[in-house]
PDB file of C-alpha atoms in Angstrom:
ATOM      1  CA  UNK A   1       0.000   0.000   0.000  1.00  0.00           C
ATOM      2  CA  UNK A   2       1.194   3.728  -0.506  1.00  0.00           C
ATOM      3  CA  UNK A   3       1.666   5.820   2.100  1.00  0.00           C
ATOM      4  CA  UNK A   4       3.814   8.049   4.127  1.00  0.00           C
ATOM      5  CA  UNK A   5       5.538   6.693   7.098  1.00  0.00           C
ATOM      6  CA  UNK A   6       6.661   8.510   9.945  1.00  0.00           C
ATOM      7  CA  UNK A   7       8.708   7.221  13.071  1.00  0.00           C
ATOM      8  CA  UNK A   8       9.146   6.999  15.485  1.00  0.00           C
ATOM      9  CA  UNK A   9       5.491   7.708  17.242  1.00  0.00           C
ATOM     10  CA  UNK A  10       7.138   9.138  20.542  1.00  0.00           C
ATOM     11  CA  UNK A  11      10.517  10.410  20.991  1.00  0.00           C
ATOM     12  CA  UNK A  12      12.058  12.145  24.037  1.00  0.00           C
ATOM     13  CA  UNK A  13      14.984  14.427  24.204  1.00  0.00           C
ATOM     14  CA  UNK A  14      17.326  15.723  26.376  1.00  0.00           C
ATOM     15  CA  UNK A  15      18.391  19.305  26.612  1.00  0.00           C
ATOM     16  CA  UNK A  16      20.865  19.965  24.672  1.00  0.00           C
ATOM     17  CA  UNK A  17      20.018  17.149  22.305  1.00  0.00           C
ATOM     18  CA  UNK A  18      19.895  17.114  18.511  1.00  0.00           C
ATOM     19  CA  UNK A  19      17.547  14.492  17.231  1.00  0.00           C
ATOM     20  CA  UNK A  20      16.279  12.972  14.051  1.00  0.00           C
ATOM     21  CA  UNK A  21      12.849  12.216  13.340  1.00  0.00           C
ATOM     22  CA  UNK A  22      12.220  10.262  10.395  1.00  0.00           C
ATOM     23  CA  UNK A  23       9.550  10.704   7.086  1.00  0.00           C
ATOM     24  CA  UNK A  24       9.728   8.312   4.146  1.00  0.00           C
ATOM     25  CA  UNK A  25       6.732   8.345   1.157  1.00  0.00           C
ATOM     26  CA  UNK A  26       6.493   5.564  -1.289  1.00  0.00           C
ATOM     27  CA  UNK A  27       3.597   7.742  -3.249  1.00  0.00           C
ATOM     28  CA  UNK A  28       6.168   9.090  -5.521  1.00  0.00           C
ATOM     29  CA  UNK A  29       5.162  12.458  -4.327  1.00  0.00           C
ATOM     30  CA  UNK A  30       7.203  15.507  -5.582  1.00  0.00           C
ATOM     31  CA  UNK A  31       6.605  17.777  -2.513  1.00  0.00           C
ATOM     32  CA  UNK A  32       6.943  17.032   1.008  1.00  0.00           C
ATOM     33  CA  UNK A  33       6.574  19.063   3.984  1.00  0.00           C
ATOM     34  CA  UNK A  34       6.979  18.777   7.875  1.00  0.00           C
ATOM     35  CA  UNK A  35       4.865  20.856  10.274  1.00  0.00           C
ATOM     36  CA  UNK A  36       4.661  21.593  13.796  1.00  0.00           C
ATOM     37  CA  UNK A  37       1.485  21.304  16.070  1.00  0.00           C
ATOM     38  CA  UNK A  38       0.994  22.560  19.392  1.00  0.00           C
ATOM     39  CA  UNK A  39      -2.995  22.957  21.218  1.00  0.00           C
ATOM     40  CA  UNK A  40      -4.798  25.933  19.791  1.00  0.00           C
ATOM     41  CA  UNK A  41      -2.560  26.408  17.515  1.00  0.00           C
ATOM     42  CA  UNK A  42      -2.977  24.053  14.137  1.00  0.00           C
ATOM     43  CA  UNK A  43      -0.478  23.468  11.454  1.00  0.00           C
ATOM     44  CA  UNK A  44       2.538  25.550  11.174  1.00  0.00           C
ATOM     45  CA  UNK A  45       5.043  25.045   8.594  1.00  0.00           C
ATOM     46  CA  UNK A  46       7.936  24.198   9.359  1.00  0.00           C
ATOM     47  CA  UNK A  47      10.706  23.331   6.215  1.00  0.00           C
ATOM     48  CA  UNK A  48       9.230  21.891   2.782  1.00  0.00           C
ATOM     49  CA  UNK A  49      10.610  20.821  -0.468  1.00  0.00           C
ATOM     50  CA  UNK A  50       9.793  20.725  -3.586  1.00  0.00           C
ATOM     51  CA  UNK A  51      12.521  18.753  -5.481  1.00  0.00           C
ATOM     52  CA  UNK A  52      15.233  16.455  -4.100  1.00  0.00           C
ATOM     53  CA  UNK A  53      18.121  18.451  -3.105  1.00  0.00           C
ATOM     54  CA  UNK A  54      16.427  21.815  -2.778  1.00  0.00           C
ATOM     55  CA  UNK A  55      13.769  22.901   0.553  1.00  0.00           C
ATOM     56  CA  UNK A  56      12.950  26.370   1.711  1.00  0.00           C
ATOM     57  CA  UNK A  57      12.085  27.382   5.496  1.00  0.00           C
ATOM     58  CA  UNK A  58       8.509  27.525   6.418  1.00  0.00           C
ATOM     59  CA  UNK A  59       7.192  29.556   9.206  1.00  0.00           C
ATOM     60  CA  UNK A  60       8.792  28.647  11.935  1.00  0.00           C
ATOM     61  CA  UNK A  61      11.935  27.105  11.009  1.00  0.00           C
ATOM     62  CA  UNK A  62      14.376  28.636  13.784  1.00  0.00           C
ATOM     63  CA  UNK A  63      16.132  25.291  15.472  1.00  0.00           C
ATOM     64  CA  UNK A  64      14.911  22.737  12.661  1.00  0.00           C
ATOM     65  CA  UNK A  65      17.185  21.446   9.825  1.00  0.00           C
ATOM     66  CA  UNK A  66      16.429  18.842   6.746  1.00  0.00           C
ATOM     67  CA  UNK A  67      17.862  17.100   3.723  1.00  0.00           C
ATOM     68  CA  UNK A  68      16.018  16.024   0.664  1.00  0.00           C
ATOM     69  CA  UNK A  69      18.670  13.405  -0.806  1.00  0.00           C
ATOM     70  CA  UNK A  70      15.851  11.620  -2.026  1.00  0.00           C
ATOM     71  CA  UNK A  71      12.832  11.489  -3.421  1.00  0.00           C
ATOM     72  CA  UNK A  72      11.237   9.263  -0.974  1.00  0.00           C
ATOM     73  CA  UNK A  73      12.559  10.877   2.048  1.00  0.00           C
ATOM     74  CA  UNK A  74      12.526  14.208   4.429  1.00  0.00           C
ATOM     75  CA  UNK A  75      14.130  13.736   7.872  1.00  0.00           C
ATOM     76  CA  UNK A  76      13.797  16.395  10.229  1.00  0.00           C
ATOM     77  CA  UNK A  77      16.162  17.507  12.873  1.00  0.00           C
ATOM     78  CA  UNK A  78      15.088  19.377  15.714  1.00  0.00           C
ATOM     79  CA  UNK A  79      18.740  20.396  17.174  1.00  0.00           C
ATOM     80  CA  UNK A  80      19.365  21.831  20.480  1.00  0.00           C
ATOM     81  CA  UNK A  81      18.661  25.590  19.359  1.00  0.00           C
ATOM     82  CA  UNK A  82      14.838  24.561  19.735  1.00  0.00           C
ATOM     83  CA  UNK A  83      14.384  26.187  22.807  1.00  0.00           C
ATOM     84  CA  UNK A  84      10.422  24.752  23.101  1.00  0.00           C
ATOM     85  CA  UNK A  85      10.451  21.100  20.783  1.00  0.00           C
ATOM     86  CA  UNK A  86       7.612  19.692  22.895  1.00  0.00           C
ATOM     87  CA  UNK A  87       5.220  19.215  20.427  1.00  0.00           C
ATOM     88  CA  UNK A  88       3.459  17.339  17.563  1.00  0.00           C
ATOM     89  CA  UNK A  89       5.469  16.597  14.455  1.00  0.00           C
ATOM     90  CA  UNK A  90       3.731  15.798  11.233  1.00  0.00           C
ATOM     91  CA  UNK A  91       4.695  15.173   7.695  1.00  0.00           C
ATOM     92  CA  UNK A  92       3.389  15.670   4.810  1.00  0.00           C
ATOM     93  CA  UNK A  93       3.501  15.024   0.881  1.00  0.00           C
ATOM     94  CA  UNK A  94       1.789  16.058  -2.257  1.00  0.00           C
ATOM     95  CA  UNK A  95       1.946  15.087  -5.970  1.00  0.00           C
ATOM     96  CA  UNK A  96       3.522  18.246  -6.316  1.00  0.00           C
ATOM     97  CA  UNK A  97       3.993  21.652  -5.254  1.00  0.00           C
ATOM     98  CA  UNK A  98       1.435  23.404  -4.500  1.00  0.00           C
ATOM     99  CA  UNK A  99      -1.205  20.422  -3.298  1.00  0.00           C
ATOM    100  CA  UNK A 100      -3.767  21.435  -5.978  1.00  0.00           C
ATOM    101  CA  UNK A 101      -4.208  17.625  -6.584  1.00  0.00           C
ATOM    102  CA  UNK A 102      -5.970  16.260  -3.414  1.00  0.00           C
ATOM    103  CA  UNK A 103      -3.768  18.206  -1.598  1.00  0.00           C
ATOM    104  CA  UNK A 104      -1.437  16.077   0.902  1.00  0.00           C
ATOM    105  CA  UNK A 105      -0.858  12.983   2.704  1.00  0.00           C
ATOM    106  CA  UNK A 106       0.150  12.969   6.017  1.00  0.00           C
ATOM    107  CA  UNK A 107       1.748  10.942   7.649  1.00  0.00           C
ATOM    108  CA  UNK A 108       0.703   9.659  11.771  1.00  0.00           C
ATOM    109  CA  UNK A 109       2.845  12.129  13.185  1.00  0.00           C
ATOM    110  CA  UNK A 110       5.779  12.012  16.105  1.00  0.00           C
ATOM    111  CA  UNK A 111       5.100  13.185  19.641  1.00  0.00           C
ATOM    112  CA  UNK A 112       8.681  14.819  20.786  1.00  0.00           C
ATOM    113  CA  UNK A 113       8.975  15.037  24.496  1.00  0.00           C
ATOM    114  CA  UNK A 114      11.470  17.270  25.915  1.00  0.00           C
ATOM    115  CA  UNK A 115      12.761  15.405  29.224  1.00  0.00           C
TER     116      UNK A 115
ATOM    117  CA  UNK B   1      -4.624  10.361  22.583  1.00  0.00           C
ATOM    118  CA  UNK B   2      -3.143  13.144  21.211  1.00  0.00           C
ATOM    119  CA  UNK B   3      -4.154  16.442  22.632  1.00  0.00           C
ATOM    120  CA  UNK B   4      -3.829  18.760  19.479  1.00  0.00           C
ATOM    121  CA  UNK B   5      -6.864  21.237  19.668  1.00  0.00           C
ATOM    122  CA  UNK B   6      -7.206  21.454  23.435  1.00  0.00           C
ATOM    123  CA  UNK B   7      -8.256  25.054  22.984  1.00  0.00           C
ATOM    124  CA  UNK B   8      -9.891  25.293  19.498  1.00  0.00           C
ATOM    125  CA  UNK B   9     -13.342  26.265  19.077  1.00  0.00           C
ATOM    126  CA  UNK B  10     -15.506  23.235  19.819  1.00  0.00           C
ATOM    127  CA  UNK B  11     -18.973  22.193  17.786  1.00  0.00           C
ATOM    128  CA  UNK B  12     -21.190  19.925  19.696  1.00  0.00           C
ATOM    129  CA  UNK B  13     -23.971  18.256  17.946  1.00  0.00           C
ATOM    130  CA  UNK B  14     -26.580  14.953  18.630  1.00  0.00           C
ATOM    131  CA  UNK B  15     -26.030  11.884  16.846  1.00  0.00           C
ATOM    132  CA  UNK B  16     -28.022  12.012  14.049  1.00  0.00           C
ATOM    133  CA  UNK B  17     -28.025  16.104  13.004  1.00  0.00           C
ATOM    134  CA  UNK B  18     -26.679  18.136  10.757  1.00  0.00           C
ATOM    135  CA  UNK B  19     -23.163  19.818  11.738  1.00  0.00           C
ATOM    136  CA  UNK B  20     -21.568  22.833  10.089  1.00  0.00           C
ATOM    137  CA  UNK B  21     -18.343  23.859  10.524  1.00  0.00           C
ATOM    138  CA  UNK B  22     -17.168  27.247   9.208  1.00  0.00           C
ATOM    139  CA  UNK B  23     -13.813  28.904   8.110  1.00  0.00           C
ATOM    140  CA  UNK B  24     -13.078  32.082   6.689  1.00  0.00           C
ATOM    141  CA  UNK B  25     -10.113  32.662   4.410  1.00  0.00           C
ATOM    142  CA  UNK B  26      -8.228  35.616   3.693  1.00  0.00           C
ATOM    143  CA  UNK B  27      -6.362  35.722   0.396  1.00  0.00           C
ATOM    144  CA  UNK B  28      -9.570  36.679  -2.448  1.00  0.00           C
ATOM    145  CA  UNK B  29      -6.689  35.000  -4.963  1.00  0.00           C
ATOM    146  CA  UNK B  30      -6.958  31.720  -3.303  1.00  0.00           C
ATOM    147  CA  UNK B  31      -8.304  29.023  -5.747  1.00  0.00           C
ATOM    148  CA  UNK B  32      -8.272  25.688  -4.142  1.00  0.00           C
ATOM    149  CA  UNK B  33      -9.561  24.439  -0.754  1.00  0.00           C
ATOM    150  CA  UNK B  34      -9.727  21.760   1.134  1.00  0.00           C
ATOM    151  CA  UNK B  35     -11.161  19.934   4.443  1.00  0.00           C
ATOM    152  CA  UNK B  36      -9.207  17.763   6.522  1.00  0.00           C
ATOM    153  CA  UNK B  37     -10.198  15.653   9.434  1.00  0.00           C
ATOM    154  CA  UNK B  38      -8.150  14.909  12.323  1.00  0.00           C
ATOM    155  CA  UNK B  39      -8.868  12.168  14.757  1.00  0.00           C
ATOM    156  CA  UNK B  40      -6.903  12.108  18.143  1.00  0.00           C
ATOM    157  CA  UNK B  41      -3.275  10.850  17.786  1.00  0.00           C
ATOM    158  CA  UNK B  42      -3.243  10.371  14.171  1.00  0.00           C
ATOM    159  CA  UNK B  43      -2.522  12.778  11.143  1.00  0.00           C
ATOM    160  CA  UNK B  44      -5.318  14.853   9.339  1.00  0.00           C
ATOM    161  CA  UNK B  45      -7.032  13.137   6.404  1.00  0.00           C
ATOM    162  CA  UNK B  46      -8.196  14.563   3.254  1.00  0.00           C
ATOM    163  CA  UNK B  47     -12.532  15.105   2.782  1.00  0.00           C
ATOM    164  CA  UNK B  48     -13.177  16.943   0.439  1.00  0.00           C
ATOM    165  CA  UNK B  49     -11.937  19.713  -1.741  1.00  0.00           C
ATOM    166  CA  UNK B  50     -13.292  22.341  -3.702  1.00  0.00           C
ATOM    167  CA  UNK B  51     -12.005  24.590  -6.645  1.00  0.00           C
ATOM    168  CA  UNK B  52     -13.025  28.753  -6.851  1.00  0.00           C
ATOM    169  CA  UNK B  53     -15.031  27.830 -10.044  1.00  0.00           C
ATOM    170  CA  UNK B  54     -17.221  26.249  -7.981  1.00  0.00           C
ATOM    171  CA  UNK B  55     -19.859  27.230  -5.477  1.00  0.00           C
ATOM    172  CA  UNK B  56     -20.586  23.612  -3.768  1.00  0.00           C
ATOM    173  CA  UNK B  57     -19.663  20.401  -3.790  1.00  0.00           C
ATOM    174  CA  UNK B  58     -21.015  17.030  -2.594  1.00  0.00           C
ATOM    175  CA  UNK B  59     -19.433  13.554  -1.580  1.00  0.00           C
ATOM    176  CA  UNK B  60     -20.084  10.926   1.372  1.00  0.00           C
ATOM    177  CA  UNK B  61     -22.464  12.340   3.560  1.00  0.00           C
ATOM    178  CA  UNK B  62     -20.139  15.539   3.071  1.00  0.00           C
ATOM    179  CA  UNK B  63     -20.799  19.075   1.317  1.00  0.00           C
ATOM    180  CA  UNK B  64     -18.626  22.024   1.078  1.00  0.00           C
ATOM    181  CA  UNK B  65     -19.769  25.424   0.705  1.00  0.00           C
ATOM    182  CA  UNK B  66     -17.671  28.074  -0.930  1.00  0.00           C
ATOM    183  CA  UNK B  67     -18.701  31.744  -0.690  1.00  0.00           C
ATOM    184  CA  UNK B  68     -15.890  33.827  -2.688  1.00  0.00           C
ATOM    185  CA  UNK B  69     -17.982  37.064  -1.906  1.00  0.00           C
ATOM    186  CA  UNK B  70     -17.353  37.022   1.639  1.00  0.00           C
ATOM    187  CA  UNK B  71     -13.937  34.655   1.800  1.00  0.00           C
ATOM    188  CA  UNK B  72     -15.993  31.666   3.570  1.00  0.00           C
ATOM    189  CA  UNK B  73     -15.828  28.283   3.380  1.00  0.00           C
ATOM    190  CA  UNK B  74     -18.007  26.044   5.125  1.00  0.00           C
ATOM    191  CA  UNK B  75     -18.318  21.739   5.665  1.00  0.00           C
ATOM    192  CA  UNK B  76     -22.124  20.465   6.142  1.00  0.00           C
ATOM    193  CA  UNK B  77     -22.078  16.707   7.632  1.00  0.00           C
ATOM    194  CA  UNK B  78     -25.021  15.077   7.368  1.00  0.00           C
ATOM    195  CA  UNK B  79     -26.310  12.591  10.009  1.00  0.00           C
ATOM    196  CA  UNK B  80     -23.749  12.898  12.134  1.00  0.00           C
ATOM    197  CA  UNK B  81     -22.401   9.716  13.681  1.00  0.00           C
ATOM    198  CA  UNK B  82     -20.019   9.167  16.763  1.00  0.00           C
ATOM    199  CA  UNK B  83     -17.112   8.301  14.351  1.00  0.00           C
ATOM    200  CA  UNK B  84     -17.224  11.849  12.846  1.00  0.00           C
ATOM    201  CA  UNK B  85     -15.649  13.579  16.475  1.00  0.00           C
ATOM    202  CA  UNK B  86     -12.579  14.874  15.182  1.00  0.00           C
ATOM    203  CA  UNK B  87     -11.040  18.435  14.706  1.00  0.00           C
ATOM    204  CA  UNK B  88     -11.338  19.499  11.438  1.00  0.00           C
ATOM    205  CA  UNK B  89      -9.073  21.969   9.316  1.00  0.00           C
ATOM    206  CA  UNK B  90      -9.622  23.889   6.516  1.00  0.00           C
ATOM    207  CA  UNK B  91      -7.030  24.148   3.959  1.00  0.00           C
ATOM    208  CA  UNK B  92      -6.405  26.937   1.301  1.00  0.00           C
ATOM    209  CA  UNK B  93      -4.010  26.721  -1.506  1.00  0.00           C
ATOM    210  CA  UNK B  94      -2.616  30.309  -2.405  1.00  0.00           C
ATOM    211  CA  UNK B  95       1.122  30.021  -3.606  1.00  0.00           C
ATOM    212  CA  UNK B  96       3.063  27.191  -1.935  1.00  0.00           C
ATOM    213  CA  UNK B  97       2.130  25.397   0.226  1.00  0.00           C
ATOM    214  CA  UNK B  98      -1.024  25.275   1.447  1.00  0.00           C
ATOM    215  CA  UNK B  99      -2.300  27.011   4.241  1.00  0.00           C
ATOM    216  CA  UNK B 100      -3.860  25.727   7.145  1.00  0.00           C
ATOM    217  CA  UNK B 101      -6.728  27.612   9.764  1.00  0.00           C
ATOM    218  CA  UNK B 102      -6.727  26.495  13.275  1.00  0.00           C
ATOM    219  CA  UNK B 103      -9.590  23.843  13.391  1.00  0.00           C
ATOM    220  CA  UNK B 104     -12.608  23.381  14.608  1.00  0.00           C
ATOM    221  CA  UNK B 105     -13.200  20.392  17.224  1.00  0.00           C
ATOM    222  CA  UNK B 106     -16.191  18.567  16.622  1.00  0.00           C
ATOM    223  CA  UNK B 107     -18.327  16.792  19.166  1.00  0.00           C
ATOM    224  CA  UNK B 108     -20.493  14.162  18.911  1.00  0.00           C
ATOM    225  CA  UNK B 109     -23.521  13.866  21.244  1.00  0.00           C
ATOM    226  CA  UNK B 110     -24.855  10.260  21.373  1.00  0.00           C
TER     227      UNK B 110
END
């Protein structure tokens, strides 16, 4: 089945920590696309890409970093500049830019703990 | 479950009504909309979507409302059923990516 996969479902971090959290698509999606999600608050864009090798900052990029050296995946890295991490961490993917084709799949999301 | 909408405006309805759940956009050059639903813990799903040539559209039990003249953007479920307690998102594509508003939790009264 196609999908988008993201692990692991609950993560905890140290301060100080970086960590990794991990986003892989076998829909042969274009785009992908990782947002943040705190209460009250919805989606907020984090970092999305269009094309392998090539992603712009979203919103609220400050303390996240991510590589797009392949099509199928978009790990994210929450490093230790994140002063506030604790949160929900989805990811995303559509056909292509833009979403104007049912929009995009996401994926069941990470819950990062801050410990 | 995942608490993601602990303070989000909250739509209670009985099992078996109509809900409608409302969002207003704010970019008039938007052309593309969509509704997501969320369940607890898991990642929003796609409902139904809606172009800016259109004024409605219908699937499953589902309608969506598009008023360009005053930005709004509204999902009608019919016969609401226990299953359909989520928080739902509206979507609108202007530029990349799409845009998300806050959500709107729905309740289900059985």
């Amino acid at each position: 089945d196609g999908g988008i996969t993201q692990s692991p479902k609950y993560l905890f971090r140290k301060e100080g920590q970086n960590v990794t959290l991990s986003c892989e698509q076998n829909l042969n999606h274009d785009a992908m696309y990782w947002y943040r999600q705190d209460p009250g608050q919805g989606l907020r864009l984090i970092y999305y890409s269009q094309i392998v090798n090539d992603f712009q900052k979203g919103d609220i990029a400050e303390g996240y970093s991510v590589s797009r050296e392949k099509k199928e995946s978009f790990p994210l890295t929450v490093t230790s500049a994140q002063k506030n991490p604790t949160a929900f961490y989805l990811c995303a993917s559509s056909i292509r830019a833009g979403g104007d084709d049912y929009g995009y799949t996401f994926g069941s999301g990470t819950r990062l703990t801050v410990v | 479950g995942e608490s993601v909408g602990l303070h989000l405006p909250t739509l209670s309805v009985q099992e078996g009504d109509n809900s409608i759940i409302n969002c207003a956009y704010s970019n008039s050059a938007s052309d593309y909309f969509i509704w997501y639903k969320q369940e607890s813990g898991k990642g929003p799903q796609f409902i139904i979507d809606i172009r800016s040539n259109m004024d409605k559209r219908q699937g499953q039990r589902v309608t969506v409302l598009l008023n360009k003249t005053v930005k709004h953007l509204s999902l009608q479920i019919a016969a609401t059923q226990p299953g359909d307690s989520a928080v739902y998102f509206c979507a609108e594509k202007r530029g990349t990516p799409l845009v998300f508003g806050k959500g709107t939790r729905l309740s289900v009264i059985a």
